[in-house]
mmCIF file of C-alpha atoms and ligand atoms in Angstrom:
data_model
loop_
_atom_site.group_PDB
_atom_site.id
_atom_site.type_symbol
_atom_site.label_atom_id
_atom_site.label_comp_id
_atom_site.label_asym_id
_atom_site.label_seq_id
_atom_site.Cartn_x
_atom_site.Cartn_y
_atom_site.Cartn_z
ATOM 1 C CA UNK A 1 -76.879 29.908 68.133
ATOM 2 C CA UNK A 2 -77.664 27.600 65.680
ATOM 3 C CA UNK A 3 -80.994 27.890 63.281
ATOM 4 C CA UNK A 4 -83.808 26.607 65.307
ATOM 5 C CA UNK A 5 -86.353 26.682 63.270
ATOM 6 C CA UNK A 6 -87.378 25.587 59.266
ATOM 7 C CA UNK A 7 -89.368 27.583 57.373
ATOM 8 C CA UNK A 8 -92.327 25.204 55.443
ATOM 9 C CA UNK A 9 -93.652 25.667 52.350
ATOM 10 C CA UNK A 10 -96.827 27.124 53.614
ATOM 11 C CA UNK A 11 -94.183 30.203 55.121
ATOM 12 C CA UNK A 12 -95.084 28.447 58.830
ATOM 13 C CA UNK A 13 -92.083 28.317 61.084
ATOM 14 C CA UNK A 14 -91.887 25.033 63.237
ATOM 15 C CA UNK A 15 -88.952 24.429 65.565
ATOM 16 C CA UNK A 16 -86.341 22.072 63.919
ATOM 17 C CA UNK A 17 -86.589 19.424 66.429
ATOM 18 C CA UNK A 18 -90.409 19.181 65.728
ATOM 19 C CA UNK A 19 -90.070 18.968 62.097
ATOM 20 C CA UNK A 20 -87.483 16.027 62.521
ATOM 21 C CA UNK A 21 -89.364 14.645 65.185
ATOM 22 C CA UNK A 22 -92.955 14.854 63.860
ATOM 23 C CA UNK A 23 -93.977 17.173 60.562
ATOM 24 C CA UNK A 24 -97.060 19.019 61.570
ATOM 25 C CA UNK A 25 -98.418 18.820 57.866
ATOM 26 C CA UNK A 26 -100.182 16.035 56.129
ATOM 27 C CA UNK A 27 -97.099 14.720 54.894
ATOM 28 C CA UNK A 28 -93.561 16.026 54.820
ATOM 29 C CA UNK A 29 -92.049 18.245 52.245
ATOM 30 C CA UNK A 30 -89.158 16.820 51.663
ATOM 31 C CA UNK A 31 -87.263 13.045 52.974
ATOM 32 C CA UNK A 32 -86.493 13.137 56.590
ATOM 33 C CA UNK A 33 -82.819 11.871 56.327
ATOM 34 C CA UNK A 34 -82.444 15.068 53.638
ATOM 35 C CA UNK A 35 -83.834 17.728 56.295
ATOM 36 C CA UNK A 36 -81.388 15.561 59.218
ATOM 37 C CA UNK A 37 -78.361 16.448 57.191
ATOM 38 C CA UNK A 38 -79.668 20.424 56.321
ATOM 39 C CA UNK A 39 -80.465 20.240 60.388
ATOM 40 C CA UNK A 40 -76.604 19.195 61.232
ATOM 41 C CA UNK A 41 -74.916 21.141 58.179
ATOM 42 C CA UNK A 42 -76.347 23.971 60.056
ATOM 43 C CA UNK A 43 -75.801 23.332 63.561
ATOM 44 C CA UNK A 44 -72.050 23.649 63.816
ATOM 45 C CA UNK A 45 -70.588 24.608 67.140
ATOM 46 C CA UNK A 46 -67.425 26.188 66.660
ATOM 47 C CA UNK A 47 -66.294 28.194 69.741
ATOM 48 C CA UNK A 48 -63.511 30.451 67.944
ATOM 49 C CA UNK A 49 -65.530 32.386 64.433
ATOM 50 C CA UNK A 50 -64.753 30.739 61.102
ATOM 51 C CA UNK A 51 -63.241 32.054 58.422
ATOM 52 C CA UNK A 52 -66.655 32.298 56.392
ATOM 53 C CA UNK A 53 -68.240 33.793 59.086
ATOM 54 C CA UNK A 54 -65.422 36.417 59.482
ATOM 55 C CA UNK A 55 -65.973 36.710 55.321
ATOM 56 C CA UNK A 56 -69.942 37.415 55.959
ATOM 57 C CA UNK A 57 -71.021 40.817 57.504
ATOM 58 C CA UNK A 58 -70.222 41.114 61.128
ATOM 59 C CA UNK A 59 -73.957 42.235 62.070
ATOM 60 C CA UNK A 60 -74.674 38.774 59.954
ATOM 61 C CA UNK A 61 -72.613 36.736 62.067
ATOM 62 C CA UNK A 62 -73.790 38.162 65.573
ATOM 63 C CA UNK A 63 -77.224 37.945 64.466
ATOM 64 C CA UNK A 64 -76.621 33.938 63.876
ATOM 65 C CA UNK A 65 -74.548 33.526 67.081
ATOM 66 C CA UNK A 66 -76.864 35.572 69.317
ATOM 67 C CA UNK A 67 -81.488 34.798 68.049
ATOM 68 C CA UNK A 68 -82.838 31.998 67.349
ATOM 69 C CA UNK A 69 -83.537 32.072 63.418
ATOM 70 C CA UNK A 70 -85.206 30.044 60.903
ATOM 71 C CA UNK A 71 -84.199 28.668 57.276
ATOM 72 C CA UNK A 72 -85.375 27.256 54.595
ATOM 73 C CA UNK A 73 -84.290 23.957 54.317
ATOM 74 C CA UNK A 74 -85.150 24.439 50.318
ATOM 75 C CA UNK A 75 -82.707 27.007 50.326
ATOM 76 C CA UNK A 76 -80.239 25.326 52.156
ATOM 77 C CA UNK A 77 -80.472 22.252 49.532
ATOM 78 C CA UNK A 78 -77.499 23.981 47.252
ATOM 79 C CA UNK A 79 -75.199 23.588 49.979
ATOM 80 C CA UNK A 80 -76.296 20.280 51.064
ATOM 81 C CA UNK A 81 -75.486 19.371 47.139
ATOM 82 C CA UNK A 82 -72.008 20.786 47.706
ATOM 83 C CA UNK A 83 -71.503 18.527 50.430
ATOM 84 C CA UNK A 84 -72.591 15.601 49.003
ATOM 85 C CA UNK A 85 -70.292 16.542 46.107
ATOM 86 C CA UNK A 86 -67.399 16.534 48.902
ATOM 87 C CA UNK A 87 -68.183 13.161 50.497
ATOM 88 C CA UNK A 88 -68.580 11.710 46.168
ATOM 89 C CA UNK A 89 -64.957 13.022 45.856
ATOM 90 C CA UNK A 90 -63.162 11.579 49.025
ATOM 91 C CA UNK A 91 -65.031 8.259 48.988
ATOM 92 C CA UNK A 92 -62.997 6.776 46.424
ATOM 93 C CA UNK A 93 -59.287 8.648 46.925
ATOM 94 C CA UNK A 94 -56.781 6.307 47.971
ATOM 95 C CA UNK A 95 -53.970 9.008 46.543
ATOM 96 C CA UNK A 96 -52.127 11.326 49.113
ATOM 97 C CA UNK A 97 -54.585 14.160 48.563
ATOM 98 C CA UNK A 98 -55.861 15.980 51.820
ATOM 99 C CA UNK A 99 -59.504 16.393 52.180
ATOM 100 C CA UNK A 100 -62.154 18.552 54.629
ATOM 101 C CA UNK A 101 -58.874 19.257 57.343
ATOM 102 C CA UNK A 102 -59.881 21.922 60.285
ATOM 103 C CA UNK A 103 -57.237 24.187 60.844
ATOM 104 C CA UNK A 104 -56.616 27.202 63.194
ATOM 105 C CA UNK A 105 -54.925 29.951 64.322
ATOM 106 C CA UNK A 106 -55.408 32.566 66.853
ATOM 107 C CA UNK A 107 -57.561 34.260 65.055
ATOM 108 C CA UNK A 108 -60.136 31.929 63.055
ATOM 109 C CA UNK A 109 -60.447 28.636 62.208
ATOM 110 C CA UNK A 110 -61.396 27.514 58.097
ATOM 111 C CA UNK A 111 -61.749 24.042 57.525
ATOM 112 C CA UNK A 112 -60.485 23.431 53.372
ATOM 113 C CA UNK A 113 -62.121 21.402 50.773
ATOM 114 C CA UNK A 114 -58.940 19.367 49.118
ATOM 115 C CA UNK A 115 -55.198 20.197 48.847
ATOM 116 C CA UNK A 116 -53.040 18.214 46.541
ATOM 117 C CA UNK A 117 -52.259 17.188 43.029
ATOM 118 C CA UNK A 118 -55.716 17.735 42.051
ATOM 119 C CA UNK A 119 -55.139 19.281 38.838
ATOM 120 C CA UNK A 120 -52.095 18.086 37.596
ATOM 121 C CA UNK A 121 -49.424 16.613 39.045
ATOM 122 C CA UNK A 122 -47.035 19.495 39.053
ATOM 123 C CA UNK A 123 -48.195 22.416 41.757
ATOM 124 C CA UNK A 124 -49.565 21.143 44.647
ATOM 125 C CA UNK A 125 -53.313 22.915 44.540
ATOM 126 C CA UNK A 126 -55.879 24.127 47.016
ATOM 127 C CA UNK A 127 -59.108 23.273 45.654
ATOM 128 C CA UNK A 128 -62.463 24.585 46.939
ATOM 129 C CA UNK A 129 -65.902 23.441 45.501
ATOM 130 C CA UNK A 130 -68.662 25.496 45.211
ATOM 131 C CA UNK A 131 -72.432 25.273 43.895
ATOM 132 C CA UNK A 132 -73.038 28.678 42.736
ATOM 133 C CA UNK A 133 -75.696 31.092 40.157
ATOM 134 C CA UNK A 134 -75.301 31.917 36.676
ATOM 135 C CA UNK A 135 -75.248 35.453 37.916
ATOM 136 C CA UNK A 136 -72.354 35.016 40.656
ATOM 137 C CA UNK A 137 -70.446 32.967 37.725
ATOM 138 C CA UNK A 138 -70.772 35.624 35.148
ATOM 139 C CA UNK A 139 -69.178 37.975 37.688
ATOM 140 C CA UNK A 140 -66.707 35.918 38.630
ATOM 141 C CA UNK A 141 -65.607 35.438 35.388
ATOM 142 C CA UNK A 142 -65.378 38.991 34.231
ATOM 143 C CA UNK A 143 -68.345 38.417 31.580
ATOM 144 C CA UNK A 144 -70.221 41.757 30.942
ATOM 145 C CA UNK A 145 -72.205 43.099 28.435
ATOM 146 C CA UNK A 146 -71.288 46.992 27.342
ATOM 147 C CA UNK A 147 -73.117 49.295 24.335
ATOM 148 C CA UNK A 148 -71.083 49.428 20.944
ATOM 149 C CA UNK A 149 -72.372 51.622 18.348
ATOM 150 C CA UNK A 150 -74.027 49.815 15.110
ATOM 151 C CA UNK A 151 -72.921 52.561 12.854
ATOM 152 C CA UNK A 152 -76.544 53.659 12.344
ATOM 153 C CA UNK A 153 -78.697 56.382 13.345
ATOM 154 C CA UNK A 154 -82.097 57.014 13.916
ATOM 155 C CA UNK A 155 -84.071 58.296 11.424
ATOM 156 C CA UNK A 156 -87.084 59.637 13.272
ATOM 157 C CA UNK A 157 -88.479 60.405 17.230
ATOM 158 C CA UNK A 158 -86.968 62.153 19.442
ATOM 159 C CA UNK A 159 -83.412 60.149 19.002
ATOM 160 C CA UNK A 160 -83.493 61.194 15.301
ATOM 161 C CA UNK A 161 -79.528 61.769 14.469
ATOM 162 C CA UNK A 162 -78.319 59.831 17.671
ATOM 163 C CA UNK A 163 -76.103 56.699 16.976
ATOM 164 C CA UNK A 164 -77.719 53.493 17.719
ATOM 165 C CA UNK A 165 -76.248 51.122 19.908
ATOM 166 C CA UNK A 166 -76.544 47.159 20.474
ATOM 167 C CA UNK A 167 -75.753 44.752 23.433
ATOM 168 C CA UNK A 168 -72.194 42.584 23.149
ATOM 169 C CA UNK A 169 -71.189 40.619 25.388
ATOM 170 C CA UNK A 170 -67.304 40.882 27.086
ATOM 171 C CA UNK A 171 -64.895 38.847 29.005
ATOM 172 C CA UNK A 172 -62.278 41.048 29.862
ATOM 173 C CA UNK A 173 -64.173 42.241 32.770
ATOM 174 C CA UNK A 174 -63.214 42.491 36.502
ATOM 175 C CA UNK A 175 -63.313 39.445 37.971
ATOM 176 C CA UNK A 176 -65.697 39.514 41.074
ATOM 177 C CA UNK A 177 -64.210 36.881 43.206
ATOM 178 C CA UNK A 178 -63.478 38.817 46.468
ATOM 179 C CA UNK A 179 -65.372 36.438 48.671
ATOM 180 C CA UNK A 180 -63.795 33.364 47.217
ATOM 181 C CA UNK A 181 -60.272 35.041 47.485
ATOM 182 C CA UNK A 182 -60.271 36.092 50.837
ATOM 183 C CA UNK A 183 -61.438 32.578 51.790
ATOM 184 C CA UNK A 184 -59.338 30.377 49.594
ATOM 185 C CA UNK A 185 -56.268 32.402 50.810
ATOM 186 C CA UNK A 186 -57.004 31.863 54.143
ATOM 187 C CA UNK A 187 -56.771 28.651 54.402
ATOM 188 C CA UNK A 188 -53.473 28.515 51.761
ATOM 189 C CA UNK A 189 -51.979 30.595 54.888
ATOM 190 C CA UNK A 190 -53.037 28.276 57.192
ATOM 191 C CA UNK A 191 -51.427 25.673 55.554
ATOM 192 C CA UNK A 192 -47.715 27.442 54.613
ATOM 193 C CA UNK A 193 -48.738 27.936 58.968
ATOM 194 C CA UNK A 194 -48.250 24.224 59.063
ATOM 195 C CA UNK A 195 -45.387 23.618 56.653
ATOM 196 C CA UNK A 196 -47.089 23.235 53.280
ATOM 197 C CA UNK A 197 -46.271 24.745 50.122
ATOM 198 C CA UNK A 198 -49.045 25.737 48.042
ATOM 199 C CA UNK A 199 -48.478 26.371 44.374
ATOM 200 C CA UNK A 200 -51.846 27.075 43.420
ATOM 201 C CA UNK A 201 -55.199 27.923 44.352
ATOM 202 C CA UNK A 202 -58.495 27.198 42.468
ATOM 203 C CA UNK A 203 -62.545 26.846 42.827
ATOM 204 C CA UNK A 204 -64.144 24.326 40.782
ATOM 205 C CA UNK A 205 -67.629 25.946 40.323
ATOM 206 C CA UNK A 206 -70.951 23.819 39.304
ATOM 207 C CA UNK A 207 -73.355 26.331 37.785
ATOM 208 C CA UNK A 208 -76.875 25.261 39.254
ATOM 209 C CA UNK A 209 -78.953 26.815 37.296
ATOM 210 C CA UNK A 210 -77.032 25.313 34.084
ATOM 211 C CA UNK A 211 -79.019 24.681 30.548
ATOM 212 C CA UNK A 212 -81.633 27.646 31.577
ATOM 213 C CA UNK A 213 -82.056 30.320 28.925
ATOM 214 C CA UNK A 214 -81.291 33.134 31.691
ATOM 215 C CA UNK A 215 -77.171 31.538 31.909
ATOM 216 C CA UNK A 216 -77.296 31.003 28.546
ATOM 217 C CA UNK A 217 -77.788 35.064 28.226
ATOM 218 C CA UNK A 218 -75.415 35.562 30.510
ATOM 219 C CA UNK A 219 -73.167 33.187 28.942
ATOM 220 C CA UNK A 220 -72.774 30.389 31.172
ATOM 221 C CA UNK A 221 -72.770 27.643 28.796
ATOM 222 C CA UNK A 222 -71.180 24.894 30.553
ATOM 223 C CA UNK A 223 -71.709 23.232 34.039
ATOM 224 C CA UNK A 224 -68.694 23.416 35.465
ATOM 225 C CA UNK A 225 -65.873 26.428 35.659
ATOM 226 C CA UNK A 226 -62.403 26.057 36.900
ATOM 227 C CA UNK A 227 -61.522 29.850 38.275
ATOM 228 C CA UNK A 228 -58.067 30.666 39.325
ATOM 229 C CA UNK A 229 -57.318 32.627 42.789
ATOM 230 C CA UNK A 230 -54.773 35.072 42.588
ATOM 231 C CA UNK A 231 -52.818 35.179 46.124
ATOM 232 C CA UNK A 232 -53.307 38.035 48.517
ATOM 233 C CA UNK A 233 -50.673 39.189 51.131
ATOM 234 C CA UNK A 234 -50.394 37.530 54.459
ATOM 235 C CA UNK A 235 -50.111 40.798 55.961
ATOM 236 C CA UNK A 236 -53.285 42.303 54.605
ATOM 237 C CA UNK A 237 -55.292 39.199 55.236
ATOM 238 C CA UNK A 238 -53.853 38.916 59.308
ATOM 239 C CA UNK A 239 -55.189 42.569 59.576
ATOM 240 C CA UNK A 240 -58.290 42.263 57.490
ATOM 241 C CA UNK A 241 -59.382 38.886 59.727
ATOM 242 C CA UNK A 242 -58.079 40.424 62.944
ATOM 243 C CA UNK A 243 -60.153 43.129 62.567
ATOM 244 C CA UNK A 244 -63.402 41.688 61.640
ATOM 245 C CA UNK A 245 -62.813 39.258 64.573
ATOM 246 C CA UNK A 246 -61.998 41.923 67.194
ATOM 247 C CA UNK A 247 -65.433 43.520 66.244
ATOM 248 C CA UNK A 248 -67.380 40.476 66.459
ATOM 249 C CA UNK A 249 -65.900 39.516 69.930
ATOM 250 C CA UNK A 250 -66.212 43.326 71.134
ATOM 251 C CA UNK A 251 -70.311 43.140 70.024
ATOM 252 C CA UNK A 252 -70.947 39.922 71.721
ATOM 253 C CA UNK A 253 -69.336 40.364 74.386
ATOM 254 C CA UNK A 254 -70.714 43.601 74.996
ATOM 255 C CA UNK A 255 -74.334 42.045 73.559
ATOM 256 C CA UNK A 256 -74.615 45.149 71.390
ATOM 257 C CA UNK A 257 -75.703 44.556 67.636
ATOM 258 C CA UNK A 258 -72.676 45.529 65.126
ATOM 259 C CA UNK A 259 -73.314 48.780 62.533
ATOM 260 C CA UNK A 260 -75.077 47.149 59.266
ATOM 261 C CA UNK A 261 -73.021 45.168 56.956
ATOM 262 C CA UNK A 262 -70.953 46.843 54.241
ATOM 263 C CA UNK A 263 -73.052 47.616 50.853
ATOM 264 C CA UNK A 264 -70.331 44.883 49.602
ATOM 265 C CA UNK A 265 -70.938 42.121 52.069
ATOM 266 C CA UNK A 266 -75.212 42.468 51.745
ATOM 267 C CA UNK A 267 -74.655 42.634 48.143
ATOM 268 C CA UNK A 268 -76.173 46.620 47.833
ATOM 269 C CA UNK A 269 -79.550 45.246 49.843
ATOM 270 C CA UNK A 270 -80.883 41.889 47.620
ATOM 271 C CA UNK A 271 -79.331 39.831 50.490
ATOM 272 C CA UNK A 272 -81.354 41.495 52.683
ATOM 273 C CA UNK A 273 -84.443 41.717 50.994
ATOM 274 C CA UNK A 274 -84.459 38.034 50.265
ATOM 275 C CA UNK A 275 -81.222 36.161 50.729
ATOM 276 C CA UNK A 276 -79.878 36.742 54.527
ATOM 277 C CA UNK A 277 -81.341 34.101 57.157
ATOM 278 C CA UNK A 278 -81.397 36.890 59.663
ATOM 279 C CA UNK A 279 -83.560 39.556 58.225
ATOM 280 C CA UNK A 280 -85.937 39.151 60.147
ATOM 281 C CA UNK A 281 -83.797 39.852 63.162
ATOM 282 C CA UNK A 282 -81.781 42.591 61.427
ATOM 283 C CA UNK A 283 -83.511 46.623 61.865
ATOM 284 C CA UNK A 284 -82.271 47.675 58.657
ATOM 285 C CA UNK A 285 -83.687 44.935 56.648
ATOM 286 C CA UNK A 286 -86.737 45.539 58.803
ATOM 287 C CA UNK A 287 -86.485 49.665 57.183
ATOM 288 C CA UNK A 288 -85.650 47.991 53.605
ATOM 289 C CA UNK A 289 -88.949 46.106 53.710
ATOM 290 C CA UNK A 290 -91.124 48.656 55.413
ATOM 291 C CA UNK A 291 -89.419 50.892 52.401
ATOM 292 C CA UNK A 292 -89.870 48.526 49.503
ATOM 293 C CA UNK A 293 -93.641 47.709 50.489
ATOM 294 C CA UNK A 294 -94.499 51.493 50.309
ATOM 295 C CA UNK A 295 -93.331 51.651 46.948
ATOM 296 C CA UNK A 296 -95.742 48.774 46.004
ATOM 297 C CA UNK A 297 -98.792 50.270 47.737
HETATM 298 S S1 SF4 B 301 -91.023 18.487 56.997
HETATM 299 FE FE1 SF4 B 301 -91.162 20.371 55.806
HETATM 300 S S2 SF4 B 301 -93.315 20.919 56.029
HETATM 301 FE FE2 SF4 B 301 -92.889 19.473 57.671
HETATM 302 S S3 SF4 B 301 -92.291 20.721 59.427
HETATM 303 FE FE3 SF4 B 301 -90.437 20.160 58.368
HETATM 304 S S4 SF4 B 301 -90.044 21.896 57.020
HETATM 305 FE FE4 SF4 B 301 -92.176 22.017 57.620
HETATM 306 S S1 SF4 B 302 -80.233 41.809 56.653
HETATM 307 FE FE1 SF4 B 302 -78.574 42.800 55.529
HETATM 308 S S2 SF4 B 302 -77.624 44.252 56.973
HETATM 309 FE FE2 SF4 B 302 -78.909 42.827 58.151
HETATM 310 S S3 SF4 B 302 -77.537 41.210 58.798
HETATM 311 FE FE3 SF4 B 302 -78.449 40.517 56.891
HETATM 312 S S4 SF4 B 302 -77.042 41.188 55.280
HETATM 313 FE FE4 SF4 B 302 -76.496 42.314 57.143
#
């Protein structure tokens, strides 16, 4: 199922349809062509799972297929930027470079952002655009900061003799690009599927929350990142995909709700406590919650 309902400012849910058709409120919160296109990004009907959706938990993706749940079309304005940074690119191409093609196979179908000579015109590149945090940047680019000692001790209190230690920032980390990866690789398969050769793959990243002092601590000092995908095996993937898929057709057809996501795919429990559209559906974000308001009583 698609969302069916936005969630307004004032935390009311209304039914999509009645928001587009007429806002409840005094005035709406945002242009009604804007919430149109956050209404169709997220109505897509795609009979065989996608490869993001086989990417996202598998109790994520049932959820979303099977209740009828609400978003916030504030929250949804980050992708709707990434789109309209798609449509800004291919307006203007008149060069052989493939844009926004749907491809499939029996197990998934991914639909890629451009493949070409996008970055030079040597290796023919599978580019992917993405509107992404400070936070998931620094990640994905391996940024981290560790303790180094400052050669000092303290003098007094109960750390009198211990070394002191200050903050420095790395960038030799691990490079936390799983998601991105699996996906990107995906669709490079599909396309060697179809007789392409792909010589690279990369994600241009715009930071959104650019210029604010919280990137600038974590680094982030430009807008825009160029991050190169290393390739994964063709086997693994086939069995990775194949897998998620069997489980997701095994728990709807059997209408039985999937064990919770991996700690990995609800990023160790913020998504669900404030980033997964289906929390409210979802018994162990209803647990986290109950949990997490305890602890603030
Ligand atoms: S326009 Fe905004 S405030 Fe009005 S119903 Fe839609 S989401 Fe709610
Ligand atoms: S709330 Fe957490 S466990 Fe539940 S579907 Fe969402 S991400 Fe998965």
């Amino acid at each position: 199922m698609p969302a069916v309902y936005f969630v307004c400012p004032d935390n009311r849910k209304v039914p999509i349809v009645s928001c587009l058709n007429n806002c409840p409120h005094k005035e709406r919160c945002m242009f009604l062509p804007t919430l149109r296109s956050i209404a169709i990004s997220s109505d897509r009907k795609l009979s065989k799972p996608s490869v993001t959706e086989l990417i996202a938990g598998t109790r994520e993706t049932y959820l979303k297929r099977t209740t009828d749940y609400a978003i916030d079309p504030f929250d949804s304005l980050f992708a709707l930027h990434g789109q309209a940074v798609h449509y800004m690119n291919y307006k203007k191409q008149g060069d052989n470079i493939l844009g926004e093609v749907r491809m499939e196979d029996e197990i998934t179908t991914g639909q890629f952002d451009m493949f070409g000579y996008v970055l030079n015109d040597k290796k023919l590149t599978l580019g992917d655009l993405k509107v992404t945090s400070s936070y998931k940047l620094m990640k994905a680019l391996g940024i981290y900061k560790k303790d180094v000692p400052t050669g000092e001790v303290y003098k007094s209190g109960v750390k009198k003799g211990m070394p002191k230690y200050k903050k420095e920032t790395s960038f030799d980390g691990v490079r936390h690009v799983m998601d991105w990866a699996l996906q990107l690789n995906y669709y490079r398969m599909l396309l060697e599927d179809n007789g392409y050769d792909v010589n690279d793959m990369v994600i241009q990243a715009f930071c959104r929350d650019f210029s604010t002092r919280v990137a600038m601590e974590r680094n982030i000092d430009r807008p825009l990142y160029i991050i190169k995908i290393n390739r994964i095996s063709d086997r693994w993937l086939q069995r990775y995909f194949s897998y998620k898929a069997q489980n997701l057709k095994e728990a709807l057809n059997n209408n039985d709700i999937p064990p919770v996501c991996t700690a990995k795919e609800r990023w160790y429990d913020r998504k669900c406590l404030g980033f997964c559209n289906v929390a409210d559906k979802c018994p162990y974000a209803q647990v986290l919650k109950q949990q997490q308001e305890k602890l603030a009583m």
